[in-house]
Amino acid sequence: MSSQPPLSAVVAFARVAHHASFTRAADDLGVSPSALSQTVRGLEASMGVRLLHRTTRRVGLTEHGARFLARVRDGLAQIEAAFVDLDSVREVPAGKLRINVPRIAAELLVLPHLPSFMARYPQVEVELFVEPALADLVAGGFDAGIRLGECLARDMIAVPIGPLERQVVVATPDYFARHGKPETPSDLVDHACIVHRRSNGRLMPWEFTSGGRDIEVEVTGRLVFNDAALIHAAVRAGLGMGQAFEAVVADDVAAGHLRCVLQDWQQPFAGFHLYYPAREQMAPKLRVFIDHLRQALDAR
């Protein structure tokens, strides 16, 4: 190999490997898929090995690609940390702040407070990347993420934000008039439940608590969605019962569009946390974002 490939090509390869998609990686990097593909092909040509399998449906790592990614991942993380260290000497928070967040947390916790944050810190650019699955922050190039506290890895620093959360089972008054109300979770077997399929492909059980013991019920129904907003819409349409965050359906319940059942079986639990990799220096843009979000949520 006559010369070392540029670092930007290695970053491009790592991002494609993370997303398993040229299109998503290109969106992430702010380039066109064709330009990104050309960059990765140039990297492969300079190294003399194929790093990625490409088909019309998916992109995957070759054996050489997997080995190469394993060797460079930590180095890329150290380079990112070095930039964070440089960023930390700024007196004014600035730069792009990339946050990985599930849709519900984006809508309930972040979006309401973005206007005041953007006005207060005009040199910070915020990118919210919405996805349901727990993200590898370092591999994805994210500054931080937001998830429920029970989901977080132990090697992350986590800051609680927002109130305790609670799941509730809801349906329309008409649905309960036609089918009756379940009195215990075991009664759900006789009801049309709208089921949520997780990003890992598994169906999500409904969770309850009795006598301090957690209970998971494998509900069934003719409707399965992988999006909580669609489940909410289907419940409102009278198509069955759904389980949702109490804050999401609060307005519908208050207006009488939906009713809750099994409330004695569903207790509050630790809510969302903002989490980030442990670093010696925290970038000012992330520090002020955390402080702003916590202050705004504590004031509610």
mmCIF file of C-alpha atoms in Angstrom, residues 127-286:
data_model
loop_
_atom_site.group_PDB
_atom_site.id
_atom_site.type_symbol
_atom_site.label_atom_id
_atom_site.label_comp_id
_atom_site.label_asym_id
_atom_site.label_seq_id
_atom_site.Cartn_x
_atom_site.Cartn_y
_atom_site.Cartn_z
ATOM 1 C CA GLU A 127 -29.566 17.338 15.442
ATOM 2 C CA LEU A 128 -32.163 14.958 16.883
ATOM 3 C CA PHE A 129 -31.874 11.420 15.533
ATOM 4 C CA VAL A 130 -35.071 9.548 16.333
ATOM 5 C CA GLU A 131 -34.935 5.767 16.575
ATOM 6 C CA PRO A 132 -36.544 3.283 18.964
ATOM 7 C CA ALA A 133 -33.551 1.020 19.575
ATOM 8 C CA LEU A 134 -30.790 1.760 22.075
ATOM 9 C CA ALA A 135 -27.904 3.317 20.134
ATOM 10 C CA ASP A 136 -24.148 2.859 20.267
ATOM 11 C CA LEU A 137 -23.335 6.517 20.834
ATOM 12 C CA VAL A 138 -19.648 6.299 19.976
ATOM 13 C CA ALA A 139 -20.082 4.263 16.797
ATOM 14 C CA GLY A 140 -22.961 6.481 15.686
ATOM 15 C CA GLY A 141 -21.138 9.731 16.348
ATOM 16 C CA PHE A 142 -23.665 10.972 18.913
ATOM 17 C CA ASP A 143 -22.899 13.332 21.778
ATOM 18 C CA ALA A 144 -25.644 11.879 23.974
ATOM 19 C CA GLY A 145 -28.845 9.876 23.991
ATOM 20 C CA ILE A 146 -32.105 9.767 25.914
ATOM 21 C CA ARG A 147 -33.633 6.496 27.074
ATOM 22 C CA LEU A 148 -35.472 5.012 30.049
ATOM 23 C CA GLY A 149 -33.083 4.458 32.942
ATOM 24 C CA GLU A 150 -33.643 0.689 32.978
ATOM 25 C CA CYS A 151 -32.278 0.406 29.429
ATOM 26 C CA LEU A 152 -28.873 2.028 29.894
ATOM 27 C CA ALA A 153 -25.483 0.363 29.818
ATOM 28 C CA ARG A 154 -23.434 0.564 32.989
ATOM 29 C CA ASP A 155 -20.467 2.244 31.288
ATOM 30 C CA MET A 156 -22.509 5.350 30.502
ATOM 31 C CA ILE A 157 -22.975 8.462 32.611
ATOM 32 C CA ALA A 158 -26.708 8.997 33.050
ATOM 33 C CA VAL A 159 -28.567 12.100 34.233
ATOM 34 C CA PRO A 160 -32.260 11.730 35.128
ATOM 35 C CA ILE A 161 -34.528 14.177 33.320
ATOM 36 C CA GLY A 162 -38.242 14.644 33.597
ATOM 37 C CA PRO A 163 -40.739 13.032 35.992
ATOM 38 C CA LEU A 164 -41.520 9.439 36.865
ATOM 39 C CA GLU A 165 -43.278 7.657 34.020
ATOM 40 C CA ARG A 166 -46.249 5.308 34.044
ATOM 41 C CA GLN A 167 -47.793 2.969 31.497
ATOM 42 C CA VAL A 168 -51.587 2.740 31.250
ATOM 43 C CA VAL A 169 -54.018 0.526 29.349
ATOM 44 C CA VAL A 170 -56.606 2.511 27.401
ATOM 45 C CA ALA A 171 -59.478 2.101 24.957
ATOM 46 C CA THR A 172 -62.505 4.102 23.858
ATOM 47 C CA PRO A 173 -65.689 4.171 25.952
ATOM 48 C CA ASP A 174 -67.473 2.489 23.032
ATOM 49 C CA TYR A 175 -64.990 -0.379 23.027
ATOM 50 C CA PHE A 176 -65.565 -1.019 26.739
ATOM 51 C CA ALA A 177 -69.340 -0.740 26.250
ATOM 52 C CA ARG A 178 -69.163 -3.512 23.647
ATOM 53 C CA HIS A 179 -66.547 -5.775 25.216
ATOM 54 C CA GLY A 180 -66.521 -4.986 28.929
ATOM 55 C CA LYS A 181 -63.563 -3.941 31.066
ATOM 56 C CA PRO A 182 -60.772 -6.284 32.167
ATOM 57 C CA GLU A 183 -60.518 -6.512 35.949
ATOM 58 C CA THR A 184 -57.118 -8.224 36.067
ATOM 59 C CA PRO A 185 -54.277 -8.646 33.533
ATOM 60 C CA SER A 186 -55.335 -12.266 33.006
ATOM 61 C CA ASP A 187 -58.621 -10.964 31.533
ATOM 62 C CA LEU A 188 -56.709 -9.497 28.591
ATOM 63 C CA VAL A 189 -56.852 -12.858 26.835
ATOM 64 C CA ASP A 190 -60.493 -12.095 26.006
ATOM 65 C CA HIS A 191 -59.772 -8.665 24.505
ATOM 66 C CA ALA A 192 -58.503 -7.201 21.249
ATOM 67 C CA CYS A 193 -55.085 -5.840 22.168
ATOM 68 C CA ILE A 194 -53.024 -3.775 19.753
ATOM 69 C CA VAL A 195 -49.514 -5.191 19.955
ATOM 70 C CA HIS A 196 -46.214 -3.314 19.631
ATOM 71 C CA ARG A 197 -43.361 -4.994 17.753
ATOM 72 C CA ARG A 198 -39.946 -3.907 19.023
ATOM 73 C CA SER A 199 -37.057 -2.928 16.778
ATOM 74 C CA ASN A 200 -35.454 -6.318 17.499
ATOM 75 C CA GLY A 201 -38.482 -8.038 15.985
ATOM 76 C CA ARG A 202 -39.987 -9.283 19.244
ATOM 77 C CA LEU A 203 -43.518 -8.502 20.346
ATOM 78 C CA MET A 204 -43.645 -6.262 23.410
ATOM 79 C CA PRO A 205 -45.434 -7.748 26.423
ATOM 80 C CA TRP A 206 -47.602 -5.540 28.603
ATOM 81 C CA GLU A 207 -46.043 -4.899 32.001
ATOM 82 C CA PHE A 208 -47.874 -4.812 35.328
ATOM 83 C CA THR A 209 -46.975 -4.834 39.023
ATOM 84 C CA SER A 210 -48.658 -6.732 41.841
ATOM 85 C CA GLY A 211 -47.415 -6.931 45.429
ATOM 86 C CA GLY A 212 -44.062 -5.492 44.414
ATOM 87 C CA ARG A 213 -43.629 -8.166 41.731
ATOM 88 C CA ASP A 214 -43.384 -7.322 38.038
ATOM 89 C CA ILE A 215 -45.646 -9.260 35.691
ATOM 90 C CA GLU A 216 -45.337 -9.523 31.915
ATOM 91 C CA VAL A 217 -48.422 -10.510 29.912
ATOM 92 C CA GLU A 218 -48.057 -11.722 26.314
ATOM 93 C CA VAL A 219 -51.089 -10.022 24.786
ATOM 94 C CA THR A 220 -52.523 -10.942 21.402
ATOM 95 C CA GLY A 221 -54.618 -9.215 18.782
ATOM 96 C CA ARG A 222 -55.204 -8.860 15.076
ATOM 97 C CA LEU A 223 -53.246 -5.600 14.855
ATOM 98 C CA VAL A 224 -49.466 -5.320 15.276
ATOM 99 C CA PHE A 225 -47.574 -2.033 14.804
ATOM 100 C CA ASN A 226 -43.965 -1.003 15.339
ATOM 101 C CA ASP A 227 -44.832 2.613 16.129
ATOM 102 C CA ALA A 228 -46.436 3.919 19.323
ATOM 103 C CA ALA A 229 -48.132 6.814 17.533
ATOM 104 C CA LEU A 230 -49.952 4.384 15.226
ATOM 105 C CA ILE A 231 -51.075 2.336 18.217
ATOM 106 C CA HIS A 232 -52.449 5.486 19.850
ATOM 107 C CA ALA A 233 -54.327 6.377 16.645
ATOM 108 C CA ALA A 234 -55.745 2.849 16.332
ATOM 109 C CA VAL A 235 -56.924 2.896 19.944
ATOM 110 C CA ARG A 236 -58.640 6.243 19.372
ATOM 111 C CA ALA A 237 -60.329 4.725 16.319
ATOM 112 C CA GLY A 238 -61.885 2.056 18.551
ATOM 113 C CA LEU A 239 -59.897 -0.843 17.109
ATOM 114 C CA GLY A 240 -58.887 -2.269 20.481
ATOM 115 C CA MET A 241 -56.961 -1.648 23.680
ATOM 116 C CA GLY A 242 -53.419 -0.353 23.811
ATOM 117 C CA GLN A 243 -50.738 0.276 26.384
ATOM 118 C CA ALA A 244 -49.163 3.724 26.311
ATOM 119 C CA PHE A 245 -47.286 6.244 28.411
ATOM 120 C CA GLU A 246 -49.768 8.074 30.624
ATOM 121 C CA ALA A 247 -48.483 11.489 29.517
ATOM 122 C CA VAL A 248 -49.141 10.645 25.857
ATOM 123 C CA VAL A 249 -52.829 9.820 26.359
ATOM 124 C CA ALA A 250 -53.538 12.281 29.197
ATOM 125 C CA ASP A 251 -55.381 14.788 26.994
ATOM 126 C CA ASP A 252 -57.561 12.081 25.424
ATOM 127 C CA VAL A 253 -58.407 10.671 28.854
ATOM 128 C CA ALA A 254 -59.233 14.124 30.243
ATOM 129 C CA ALA A 255 -61.486 14.825 27.248
ATOM 130 C CA GLY A 256 -63.281 11.494 27.622
ATOM 131 C CA HIS A 257 -62.074 10.092 24.306
ATOM 132 C CA LEU A 258 -60.252 7.278 26.091
ATOM 133 C CA ARG A 259 -60.606 5.517 29.422
ATOM 134 C CA CYS A 260 -58.003 3.762 31.547
ATOM 135 C CA VAL A 261 -58.320 0.301 33.074
ATOM 136 C CA LEU A 262 -56.123 -1.861 35.328
ATOM 137 C CA GLN A 263 -54.681 1.271 36.933
ATOM 138 C CA ASP A 264 -54.055 -0.478 40.269
ATOM 139 C CA TRP A 265 -51.741 -2.844 38.398
ATOM 140 C CA GLN A 266 -49.549 -0.164 36.841
ATOM 141 C CA GLN A 267 -47.171 1.742 39.099
ATOM 142 C CA PRO A 268 -44.837 4.677 38.294
ATOM 143 C CA PHE A 269 -41.240 3.844 37.398
ATOM 144 C CA ALA A 270 -37.962 5.697 36.841
ATOM 145 C CA GLY A 271 -38.320 7.904 33.796
ATOM 146 C CA PHE A 272 -36.013 9.064 31.039
ATOM 147 C CA HIS A 273 -32.301 9.726 31.440
ATOM 148 C CA LEU A 274 -29.922 11.670 29.251
ATOM 149 C CA TYR A 275 -26.781 9.554 28.926
ATOM 150 C CA TYR A 276 -23.362 10.018 27.367
ATOM 151 C CA PRO A 277 -19.954 8.270 27.287
ATOM 152 C CA ALA A 278 -17.590 8.932 30.166
ATOM 153 C CA ARG A 279 -15.013 11.540 29.163
ATOM 154 C CA GLU A 280 -12.512 13.662 31.046
ATOM 155 C CA GLN A 281 -13.959 16.796 29.460
ATOM 156 C CA MET A 282 -17.607 17.427 28.617
ATOM 157 C CA ALA A 283 -18.175 19.637 25.597
ATOM 158 C CA PRO A 284 -19.778 22.972 26.596
ATOM 159 C CA LYS A 285 -22.565 22.443 24.043
ATOM 160 C CA LEU A 286 -23.599 19.228 25.829
#
